């Protein structure tokens, strides 16, 4: 896959990801498997991120969205490809030379319970970034921490409390405060609201969008909740089995999904509106996501795709604009879904059931 | 007669910090072949209520009654309950991995379940039934998969195996506690479709407990909205979504990033859910409610909105929907226009 898949940039590019791959060796699963297998968690992803925008990353469990985020953050060493941040290739930088760059890229995690050390006070958790980078000490650190606490809507007087004294939503605010402490340019939000109750989710989403406006932040927003992603993102990338299936402006992708996988994903979103839920045609995919150890040949979606044809089995489709989409909207599909086309009734022109059975594609994940 | 009728259920636990009132006077009923959705945030008491009915909350102080085909489940001995659980009432839990035993094959667990309730079923017959059940819930190659261990199943398949287990003895009622929360949307759609199909085929009643209003909109016939151990509003599905009366229901719906809406700001419910040990006096939602007024320091009963029994709401706002609508517009102004349109259609 080449870079021309990524959208034409009109803003300044903050981050450029080129053909990134991350393969994990399968360890000691030597029951009946060869020992040199790899999980192809991310398998050739190219993206561009412009300053000030929010890029949503969606896909099912195991599609590689979190792995990609961790590759971008250099929490993992990538197997192949490059990550450029502000025009500088950070792929091969040493831990020491990465450190100043880490000030500019921070992460917010999913679980507000697991991501905060329960035995440390909130003030010292949020003060960590200042300590690590040697930026502020003693009184000045305390005042800076309280400033950032105020920014995210926490009471600065709670400086000396422990995480257990806060509710889930407030804990997530602590996570946000820690990420914001050094005023980074890029924040990767990995499922920041999925562990929260609905009414609290909205509070955190509003907070993130206020902060973006105020501090000119760029977000990568990972979530499996497609309506949340639609709400927060400017552009969205749909991932399937380690690859980008579709990428483009949010309205373009949600309104004119070209990849059958995107269509299926969108049609599966539970709508909180019984009338519209009844009207819409649901595409129920067969089977589960295949194992990333031995991804299917050709288009990776073909064993579950209602539109699959022989070509899909043999040739991996390029990530390019399909039909008459704008250049920023790209999809990796040989037989893109036309506007108004109902793929719920399509039947694949290859023996899907047999393929699933033959290759044992179901349920070995 | 309703299949299950719960009246004034109260459940509390003693904790070192004081008495925790998890469920405070909950009543609902489920009819044969229908789905009752219970929706609420964490800590609203929705799981505790159903677990209590099945005798799964040990050490709790319980009062009220839960009539299953006329017999009070809360008065039954453990032995009597064992005959009901599984055979008459099946249960599906959120996390299928921790609900299946990792050391035993899926088929073995199904067979065990079948034979525990009916010793006369032979091993081979029980195995055939297990294979048939797995086929019923859409597991490919059930005759081979029946000998797999749970870890060899994917998340969606495990949940389907749980459904197979819950359905094994053709129960009259299935209680599903967040059955799809741990699953991806595509798999969730599969699992909900399986449950719907089985319901149509066998006329099973389902209690669907979830925090996801999208799931409720998809499957529930009737809905109970719970908050702080109480039912805040009850009604059929379209009443709850389009003609809701209670400010909490309204708050829940407004805080969703409405699918298909433009990118305006979300309207979260301010504040946090209350502690169940030190509940605020009066209406539990009062500290977070945009409409709260002086009457709210008294706890409101469930008022009938319109015809008796169809639609109930625990709120002091006018029960007349037109007057209620006026209060909404006066308080929220433009913010609620989207919802206001829906309500005015009625």
XYZ file of C-alpha atoms in Angstrom:
711
model
C 0.000 0.000 0.000
C 1.372 3.398 -0.863
C 1.148 6.820 0.685
C -1.111 8.137 -2.044
C -3.815 6.361 -0.048
C -3.548 9.022 2.624
C -5.633 12.130 2.162
C -4.325 15.163 0.359
C -3.223 17.545 3.050
C -4.486 21.067 3.166
C -3.384 21.811 6.734
C 0.098 21.374 8.086
C 0.973 17.730 8.598
C 1.807 16.957 12.220
C 2.219 13.231 11.948
C 2.894 11.014 8.981
C 2.697 7.252 9.242
C 4.083 5.384 6.256
C 3.484 1.705 5.677
C 3.829 0.831 9.342
C 3.902 -2.842 10.262
C 3.950 -4.462 13.646
C 4.286 -8.215 13.876
C 4.381 -9.987 17.221
C 5.981 -13.430 17.385
C 3.605 -16.115 18.590
C 5.262 -17.478 21.654
C 5.393 -21.126 22.672
C 2.069 -21.969 21.126
C 3.966 -24.971 19.831
C 1.068 -27.320 20.475
C 0.467 -27.984 16.840
C 1.802 -24.859 15.299
C 5.123 -23.972 13.718
C 7.194 -21.798 15.981
C 7.895 -19.008 13.493
C 4.409 -17.589 13.305
C 3.636 -13.924 13.729
C 0.540 -12.023 14.684
C 0.164 -9.437 11.955
C -1.329 -6.853 14.298
C -0.652 -3.876 12.050
C 0.171 -4.740 8.486
C 0.988 -1.739 6.354
C -0.864 1.363 7.496
C -0.293 4.825 6.021
C -1.932 7.899 7.479
C -1.478 11.628 7.732
C -2.607 13.701 10.635
C -3.010 17.460 10.268
C -2.506 19.923 13.061
C -5.693 20.662 14.977
C -7.779 17.845 13.569
C -9.242 14.745 15.158
C -8.739 11.445 13.419
C -11.062 8.687 14.561
C -9.833 5.084 14.459
C -12.559 2.453 14.476
C -12.732 -1.288 14.045
C -13.517 -4.455 15.919
C -11.462 -5.957 18.712
C -8.158 -7.182 17.354
C -8.146 -5.010 14.240
C -4.925 -3.377 15.384
C -6.149 0.107 16.268
C -4.565 0.154 19.720
C -1.380 -1.435 18.426
C -1.144 1.257 15.765
C -1.569 3.939 18.428
C 1.166 2.393 20.528
C 3.438 2.212 17.487
C 2.848 5.897 16.838
C 3.664 6.660 20.476
C 6.779 4.489 20.151
C 5.571 2.358 23.041
C 6.282 -0.499 20.652
C 9.200 -0.707 18.272
C 7.714 -1.055 14.861
C 8.612 -3.930 12.570
C 8.686 -1.933 9.362
C 7.763 1.494 8.015
C 8.255 4.979 9.405
C 6.550 7.385 11.762
C 7.337 11.056 11.224
C 6.384 13.612 13.841
C 6.673 17.256 12.745
C 8.691 16.131 9.760
C 11.208 14.186 11.821
C 11.520 10.422 11.536
C 11.132 9.101 15.070
C 11.091 5.423 14.159
C 14.671 4.684 15.121
C 15.299 7.269 17.837
C 16.842 6.077 21.077
C 14.941 6.295 24.332
C 16.996 9.332 25.285
C 16.398 11.260 22.090
C 12.722 10.269 22.183
C 12.280 11.948 25.552
C 11.918 15.575 24.404
C 9.480 14.400 21.709
C 7.354 12.567 24.258
C 6.519 15.947 25.761
C 4.620 16.673 22.587
C 2.716 13.389 22.331
C 0.685 11.997 25.177
C -1.869 9.291 25.687
C -5.183 8.878 27.517
C -6.106 5.319 28.402
C -9.365 3.448 28.517
C -9.549 2.202 32.048
C -9.618 5.008 34.613
C -9.239 2.373 37.326
C -6.239 0.520 35.939
C -4.301 3.487 34.618
C -3.872 5.350 37.922
C -1.644 4.033 40.696
C -4.040 3.591 43.640
C -1.321 4.229 46.215
C -0.244 7.620 44.966
C -1.942 10.942 45.500
C -3.572 12.664 42.562
C -1.231 15.623 42.788
C 1.819 13.454 42.411
C 0.271 11.438 39.567
C -0.441 14.572 37.567
C 2.937 16.013 38.634
C 4.821 13.036 37.171
C 5.336 14.545 33.730
C 6.945 17.628 35.303
C 9.209 15.430 37.427
C 10.210 13.146 34.561
C 11.111 16.020 32.297
C 12.642 18.045 35.129
C 10.445 21.031 34.406
C 9.158 22.171 37.754
C 9.885 21.472 41.397
C 8.279 21.984 44.755
C 5.883 24.892 44.911
C 5.942 25.703 41.232
C 5.099 22.110 40.385
C 2.172 22.154 42.775
C 0.782 25.335 41.289
C 1.194 23.984 37.768
C -0.577 20.762 38.704
C -3.419 22.696 40.288
C -3.688 24.851 37.212
C -4.099 21.806 34.996
C -6.545 20.239 37.471
C -8.675 23.334 37.191
C -8.428 23.164 33.416
C -10.030 19.707 33.313
C -12.706 20.552 35.838
C -11.228 18.973 38.954
C -11.215 20.818 42.239
C -7.556 21.906 42.831
C -8.104 21.426 46.552
C -8.305 17.684 45.933
C -4.568 17.689 45.229
C -3.836 15.357 48.134
C -6.576 12.824 47.546
C -6.121 9.260 46.343
C -7.664 7.980 43.081
C -10.079 5.777 45.056
C -11.771 8.922 46.372
C -12.872 9.874 42.867
C -15.648 8.524 40.651
C -14.981 6.981 37.243
C -15.630 10.199 35.356
C -13.383 12.207 37.661
C -10.639 9.603 37.359
C -10.788 9.962 33.618
C -10.345 13.698 34.151
C -7.195 12.887 36.134
C -5.974 10.886 33.144
C -6.710 13.829 30.876
C -4.935 16.219 33.253
C -1.834 14.024 33.283
C -1.789 13.920 29.501
C -2.249 17.689 29.290
C 0.333 18.631 31.914
C 3.113 19.389 29.443
C 0.812 20.979 26.862
C 1.441 18.364 24.180
C 0.627 18.821 20.507
C -0.775 15.354 19.921
C -2.943 13.314 22.254
C -3.815 9.719 21.494
C -7.096 8.838 23.207
C -7.450 5.073 23.418
C -11.122 4.351 24.159
C -11.271 7.260 26.607
C -14.994 6.999 27.336
C -15.928 3.360 26.820
C -15.594 2.470 30.509
C -17.863 5.343 31.576
C -21.608 5.636 32.012
C -23.533 7.388 29.253
C -24.199 10.589 31.171
C -20.532 10.838 32.187
C -19.290 9.994 28.665
C -20.860 13.174 27.380
C -19.073 15.223 30.049
C -15.664 13.855 29.029
C -16.343 14.238 25.302
C -17.318 17.869 25.812
C -14.217 18.410 27.929
C -11.974 16.957 25.216
C -13.492 19.138 22.521
C -13.266 22.289 24.688
C -9.611 21.566 25.387
C -8.924 20.983 21.709
C -10.283 24.399 20.857
C -8.550 26.118 23.744
C -5.123 24.527 23.389
C -5.047 23.773 19.660
C -4.667 20.034 20.215
C -4.548 17.272 17.642
C -6.282 14.026 18.590
C -6.194 10.454 17.472
C -9.435 9.122 18.899
C -9.771 5.365 19.145
C -13.182 3.975 19.966
C -15.410 1.108 19.053
C -18.510 3.281 19.531
C -19.141 4.628 16.054
C -21.568 7.333 17.108
C -19.017 8.777 19.530
C -16.383 8.730 16.797
C -18.724 10.467 14.399
C -19.378 13.150 16.957
C -15.747 13.974 17.740
C -13.809 13.275 14.544
C -13.018 15.312 11.459
C -11.745 12.298 9.585
C -12.109 8.629 10.318
C -10.087 5.534 9.471
C -11.824 2.150 9.552
C -9.418 -0.683 10.281
C -9.837 -4.371 9.623
C -7.255 -7.017 10.491
C -4.299 -4.657 10.656
C -5.110 -2.635 7.554
C -7.058 0.480 6.762
C -10.230 -0.516 4.938
C -11.581 2.976 4.465
C -10.454 6.492 5.286
C -11.960 9.910 4.736
C -13.928 12.859 6.062
C -16.398 11.678 8.667
C -19.529 12.731 6.791
C -18.259 11.226 3.571
C -17.424 7.871 5.159
C -20.589 7.660 7.283
C -22.817 8.910 4.488
C -21.231 7.097 1.550
C -19.503 4.042 2.969
C -17.711 2.302 0.087
C -16.203 -0.671 1.845
C -18.757 -3.397 2.643
C -17.097 -3.747 6.029
C -17.787 -0.103 6.839
C -21.393 -0.563 5.726
C -21.773 -3.634 7.907
C -20.177 -1.927 10.879
C -22.426 1.108 10.526
C -25.534 -0.994 10.115
C -24.701 -2.935 13.286
C -24.545 0.163 15.493
C -27.478 0.044 17.868
C -29.597 3.138 17.259
C -31.219 4.722 20.295
C -34.303 5.383 18.210
C -36.748 2.492 17.755
C -38.409 3.872 14.600
C -35.186 4.350 12.709
C -33.802 1.077 14.049
C -36.818 -0.727 12.620
C -36.577 0.922 9.211
C -32.963 0.308 8.544
C -31.633 -2.792 6.872
C -29.103 -4.627 8.995
C -26.155 -6.399 7.477
C -25.285 -9.263 9.770
C -21.804 -10.528 9.000
C -21.095 -14.212 9.040
C -18.461 -15.564 11.382
C -15.827 -13.756 13.356
C -12.695 -11.812 12.581
C -10.148 -14.307 11.199
C -6.910 -14.972 12.998
C -4.272 -12.286 12.391
C -1.630 -15.020 12.500
C -2.613 -16.195 9.036
C -4.719 -13.427 7.517
C -6.845 -14.414 4.499
C -5.364 -13.969 1.020
C -6.287 -11.037 -1.193
C -8.744 -8.722 0.469
C -8.744 -9.644 4.147
C -12.446 -9.142 4.433
C -13.403 -11.558 1.661
C -14.392 -14.554 3.842
C -17.090 -12.455 5.544
C -17.947 -10.107 2.690
C -21.399 -10.370 1.126
C -20.036 -8.958 -2.165
C -16.921 -11.100 -2.464
C -15.931 -12.380 -5.899
C -12.969 -14.419 -7.081
C -10.827 -11.333 -7.626
C -11.105 -10.560 -3.896
C -9.550 -13.890 -3.001
C -6.488 -13.296 -5.142
C -5.760 -9.602 -5.207
C -5.370 -7.169 -2.343
C -7.295 -4.012 -3.309
C -5.464 -0.670 -3.185
C -6.580 2.108 -0.864
C -7.701 4.683 -3.444
C -10.776 6.872 -4.070
C -13.652 4.755 -5.370
C -16.585 5.674 -7.603
C -16.720 9.477 -7.679
C -15.487 10.155 -4.173
C -13.339 13.170 -3.360
C -9.580 12.407 -3.250
C -9.620 12.453 0.563
C -12.021 9.518 0.782
C -10.293 6.243 0.009
C -11.429 2.656 0.295
C -9.678 -0.679 -0.210
C -12.331 -2.581 -2.113
C -12.589 -3.999 -5.634
C -16.377 -3.769 -5.673
C -17.263 -0.646 -3.687
C -20.772 -0.122 -2.375
C -22.701 2.414 -4.454
C -24.926 5.001 -2.776
C -28.284 3.458 -1.974
C -27.095 -0.072 -2.733
C -28.404 -2.640 -0.288
C -25.716 -5.221 0.352
C -27.805 -7.069 2.950
C -29.288 -9.053 0.079
C -26.028 -9.657 -1.772
C -24.644 -13.130 -1.887
C -20.968 -13.734 -2.389
C -19.915 -15.362 -5.618
C -17.451 -17.614 -3.928
C -18.287 -20.477 -1.608
C -18.065 -18.524 1.643
C -19.299 -21.253 3.948
C -16.867 -23.761 2.522
C -14.018 -21.323 2.770
C -14.713 -20.640 6.403
C -14.912 -24.327 7.115
C -11.878 -25.275 5.053
C -9.561 -22.692 6.404
C -10.918 -22.823 9.916
C -11.330 -19.090 9.779
C -13.953 -18.993 12.448
C -13.126 -18.567 16.040
C -9.438 -19.272 16.240
C -8.708 -15.741 17.356
C -51.334 -13.420 34.509
C -47.850 -12.188 33.990
C -45.108 -14.809 33.879
C -43.032 -12.934 36.436
C -44.424 -10.253 38.648
C -42.178 -8.376 41.033
C -43.795 -6.233 43.706
C -42.081 -3.662 45.907
C -38.716 -5.421 45.901
C -36.269 -3.982 48.426
C -32.672 -5.162 48.708
C -30.062 -3.754 51.049
C -26.610 -4.803 52.151
C -24.771 -4.060 55.371
C -21.371 -2.577 54.654
C -18.759 -1.178 57.032
C -19.845 2.307 55.905
C -23.523 1.786 56.593
C -26.540 0.190 54.994
C -26.381 0.219 51.205
C -29.840 0.362 49.695
C -29.336 -1.229 46.305
C -32.985 -1.660 45.313
C -35.719 0.470 46.846
C -39.234 -0.609 46.038
C -39.021 -1.947 42.495
C -42.059 -3.391 40.742
C -42.326 -4.755 37.237
C -43.841 -7.646 35.342
C -42.922 -9.689 32.284
C -45.366 -11.461 30.010
C -44.761 -14.636 28.048
C -42.919 -14.090 24.789
C -42.148 -10.448 25.587
C -38.911 -8.651 26.274
C -38.586 -6.321 29.216
C -35.648 -3.958 29.033
C -34.168 -2.675 32.281
C -31.883 0.259 31.594
C -29.771 2.245 34.007
C -26.254 3.370 34.779
C -23.827 1.431 36.949
C -25.051 1.291 40.526
C -28.685 1.758 39.604
C -29.535 -1.653 41.056
C -30.590 -3.314 37.836
C -28.373 -6.384 38.239
C -28.907 -6.705 41.993
C -32.668 -6.760 41.488
C -32.622 -9.677 39.047
C -29.933 -11.574 40.939
C -32.005 -11.278 44.096
C -35.003 -12.717 42.303
C -32.885 -15.731 41.380
C -31.592 -16.099 44.930
C -28.042 -15.112 44.017
C -27.498 -12.268 46.469
C -26.228 -13.760 49.688
C -26.275 -11.772 52.881
C -28.722 -9.219 51.571
C -31.784 -7.988 53.416
C -34.702 -8.608 51.094
C -38.370 -7.767 51.192
C -41.198 -7.735 48.673
C -42.336 -10.531 46.419
C -41.353 -12.011 43.073
C -44.141 -14.195 41.712
C -43.050 -16.631 39.028
C -46.189 -18.317 37.688
C -47.815 -17.387 40.970
C -45.108 -18.791 43.258
C -42.992 -16.399 45.270
C -39.335 -16.984 44.404
C -38.181 -15.000 47.418
C -39.840 -17.459 49.818
C -38.428 -20.594 48.188
C -35.793 -22.806 49.746
C -32.431 -23.205 48.042
C -33.518 -26.663 46.951
C -36.711 -25.396 45.352
C -34.832 -22.578 43.642
C -32.361 -25.014 42.135
C -35.228 -26.592 40.220
C -36.303 -23.209 38.895
C -32.862 -21.895 37.982
C -31.743 -23.233 34.662
C -34.864 -25.286 34.017
C -37.512 -22.571 34.260
C -35.390 -19.451 34.210
C -32.158 -19.288 32.230
C -29.481 -16.708 32.856
C -26.920 -15.088 30.563
C -24.175 -12.972 32.069
C -22.002 -10.227 30.699
C -18.661 -11.949 30.647
C -18.884 -15.311 28.901
C -15.274 -16.192 29.617
C -15.687 -16.159 33.373
C -19.093 -17.826 33.177
C -17.789 -20.901 31.357
C -15.464 -23.254 33.199
C -12.071 -23.132 31.477
C -11.150 -26.739 32.317
C -14.187 -28.432 30.845
C -15.236 -28.779 27.236
C -18.163 -26.638 26.151
C -20.200 -29.710 25.302
C -19.486 -31.317 28.665
C -20.787 -28.212 30.425
C -23.965 -28.281 28.359
C -24.475 -32.006 29.008
C -23.878 -31.528 32.726
C -26.501 -28.809 32.750
C -29.067 -30.951 30.955
C -28.451 -34.013 33.121
C -28.389 -32.087 36.394
C -32.036 -31.305 35.911
C -33.120 -34.561 34.342
C -31.146 -37.666 35.248
C -33.209 -39.813 32.917
C -31.563 -38.281 29.859
C -28.784 -40.575 28.721
C -25.277 -39.285 28.025
C -25.541 -39.804 24.300
C -28.905 -38.188 24.110
C -27.696 -35.234 26.119
C -24.741 -34.879 23.790
C -27.018 -34.876 20.759
C -29.067 -32.190 22.443
C -25.892 -30.160 23.116
C -24.905 -30.331 19.443
C -28.397 -29.322 18.426
C -28.304 -26.368 20.815
C -24.977 -25.158 19.452
C -26.392 -25.408 15.945
C -29.435 -23.458 17.060
C -27.317 -20.518 18.219
C -25.357 -20.518 14.977
C -22.051 -22.130 15.874
C -20.509 -23.604 12.720
C -19.715 -27.327 12.734
C -21.398 -27.911 16.100
C -20.614 -31.638 16.057
C -16.901 -30.828 16.163
C -17.082 -27.655 18.192
C -18.932 -29.390 20.977
C -15.602 -30.908 22.070
C -13.768 -27.586 22.167
C -12.672 -25.842 25.320
C -14.024 -22.339 25.989
C -10.688 -20.729 25.111
C -10.973 -22.138 21.602
C -14.131 -20.130 21.075
C -14.115 -16.436 20.143
C -15.939 -13.938 22.344
C -19.088 -13.991 20.259
C -19.126 -17.793 20.120
C -18.693 -18.030 23.880
C -21.643 -15.743 24.387
C -23.630 -17.868 21.957
C -22.611 -20.946 23.933
C -23.903 -19.195 27.057
C -27.183 -18.562 25.276
C -27.288 -22.234 24.287
C -26.799 -23.144 27.932
C -29.496 -20.749 29.092
C -31.889 -22.157 26.494
C -30.919 -25.807 27.060
C -34.006 -26.762 29.057
C -36.466 -24.536 27.205
C -36.933 -22.093 30.068
C -39.951 -19.831 30.132
C -37.848 -16.830 31.077
C -34.291 -15.812 30.251
C -32.572 -13.114 32.263
C -29.804 -11.551 30.188
C -27.523 -9.262 32.177
C -25.597 -7.047 29.743
C -25.188 -9.984 27.343
C -23.540 -7.978 24.579
C -21.593 -5.334 26.470
C -18.253 -7.089 26.074
C -18.793 -7.717 22.343
C -18.089 -5.788 19.158
C -21.048 -4.205 17.407
C -21.042 -6.691 14.541
C -20.986 -9.622 16.969
C -23.546 -7.879 19.163
C -25.870 -7.717 16.176
C -25.374 -11.478 15.623
C -26.048 -12.330 19.264
C -29.151 -10.146 19.504
C -30.446 -11.682 16.281
C -29.977 -15.183 17.723
C -31.839 -14.226 20.888
C -34.698 -12.700 18.911
C -34.987 -15.776 16.717
C -35.060 -18.127 19.695
C -37.671 -15.965 21.365
C -39.893 -16.162 18.297
C -39.370 -19.887 18.020
C -39.976 -20.857 21.648
C -42.016 -17.954 23.010
C -39.469 -17.291 25.747
C -39.807 -14.150 27.829
C -36.596 -12.143 28.174
C -35.435 -9.633 30.742
C -32.704 -7.625 29.043
C -30.546 -5.651 31.443
C -28.327 -3.089 29.775
C -26.960 0.428 29.971
C -27.164 0.765 26.191
C -30.270 2.583 24.994
C -29.460 1.386 21.485
C -29.927 -2.241 22.539
C -33.168 -1.310 24.315
C -34.449 0.412 21.179
C -33.675 -2.726 19.235
C -35.153 -5.489 21.365
C -37.329 -4.304 24.271
C -41.126 -4.312 24.206
C -41.411 -2.631 27.586
C -38.802 -0.603 29.412
C -37.982 0.173 33.043
C -35.568 3.067 33.549
C -33.752 2.674 36.865
C -31.825 5.199 38.927
C -30.463 4.790 42.454
C -32.386 1.581 43.086
C -35.742 2.877 41.906
C -37.795 2.739 38.752
C -37.849 6.324 37.485
C -40.031 5.644 34.490
C -41.782 2.652 32.964
C -43.624 2.339 29.698
C -43.513 0.647 26.346
C -40.574 1.244 24.065
C -41.941 4.078 21.986
C -43.291 5.868 25.073
C -39.859 5.823 26.677
C -38.090 7.048 23.554
C -40.603 9.542 22.184
C -42.987 10.541 24.991
C -40.862 10.219 28.110
C -41.894 12.215 31.115
C -39.034 11.776 33.573
C -36.088 14.218 33.460
C -33.654 11.355 34.021
C -34.842 9.499 30.930
C -34.633 12.750 29.025
C -31.104 13.361 30.348
C -29.960 9.888 29.290
C -31.283 10.341 25.760
C -29.942 13.881 25.418
C -26.445 12.861 26.483
C -26.088 10.429 23.577
C -24.187 11.602 20.537
C -27.328 11.227 18.466
C -26.495 9.126 15.497
C -26.985 11.235 12.401
C -27.139 14.558 14.189
C -24.875 17.460 13.378
C -21.892 18.049 15.564
C -23.378 20.253 18.221
C -22.247 19.974 21.803
C -23.488 17.069 23.839
C -25.799 17.691 26.769
C -24.449 15.616 29.627
C -26.281 15.159 32.910
C -24.274 17.276 35.323
C -22.777 15.822 38.472
C -22.387 12.231 39.621
C -24.839 9.477 40.584
C -25.487 9.576 44.339
C -23.967 7.226 46.891
C -26.438 4.487 47.757
C -25.434 4.715 51.402
C -26.142 8.404 51.862
C -28.916 9.106 49.399
C -30.104 12.688 49.026
C -33.453 13.387 50.672
C -36.415 13.343 48.332
C -36.007 12.497 44.682
C -32.600 10.802 44.166
C -32.123 12.631 40.872
C -32.788 16.061 42.391
C -29.106 17.182 42.687
C -28.577 16.590 38.965
C -31.997 17.565 37.656
C -32.383 20.768 35.638
C -36.067 20.998 36.603
C -35.680 20.495 40.363
C -38.030 22.667 42.438
C -39.092 22.835 46.080
C -41.506 19.918 45.860
C -38.607 17.599 44.984
C -37.362 17.328 48.581
C -40.193 14.838 48.969
C -39.659 11.521 47.255
C -42.139 11.223 44.365
C -44.161 8.002 43.944
C -44.623 6.463 40.502
C -47.418 8.547 38.980
C -49.570 7.296 36.145
C -49.098 9.391 33.055
C -52.228 9.045 30.958
C -53.990 5.702 31.246
C -53.265 3.704 34.383
C -50.403 1.242 34.152
C -49.258 2.096 30.629
C -46.788 4.787 31.471
C -45.488 5.711 34.894
C -42.974 8.266 36.042
C -41.540 9.088 39.460
C -41.463 12.862 39.138
C -43.370 15.831 40.531
C -43.582 17.587 37.162
C -47.140 17.878 35.787
C -48.460 14.518 34.631
C -50.220 16.231 31.762
C -47.746 15.899 28.881
C -48.607 19.317 27.424
C -47.934 21.108 30.696
C -44.813 18.978 31.126
C -43.654 20.065 27.688
C -44.123 23.721 28.606
C -41.910 23.272 31.697
C -39.281 21.678 29.487
C -39.224 24.546 27.028
C -39.185 27.162 29.768
C -36.245 25.483 31.491
C -34.064 24.134 28.706
C -34.974 26.631 26.006
C -33.540 25.848 22.635
C -31.271 23.075 23.822
C -34.035 20.515 23.721
C -35.621 21.495 20.453
C -34.724 18.247 18.751
C -36.528 16.194 21.370
C -39.351 18.718 21.671
C -40.295 18.121 18.047
C -40.616 14.411 18.685
C -42.820 14.984 21.703
C -45.113 17.461 20.013
C -45.983 14.928 17.330
C -47.930 12.938 19.862
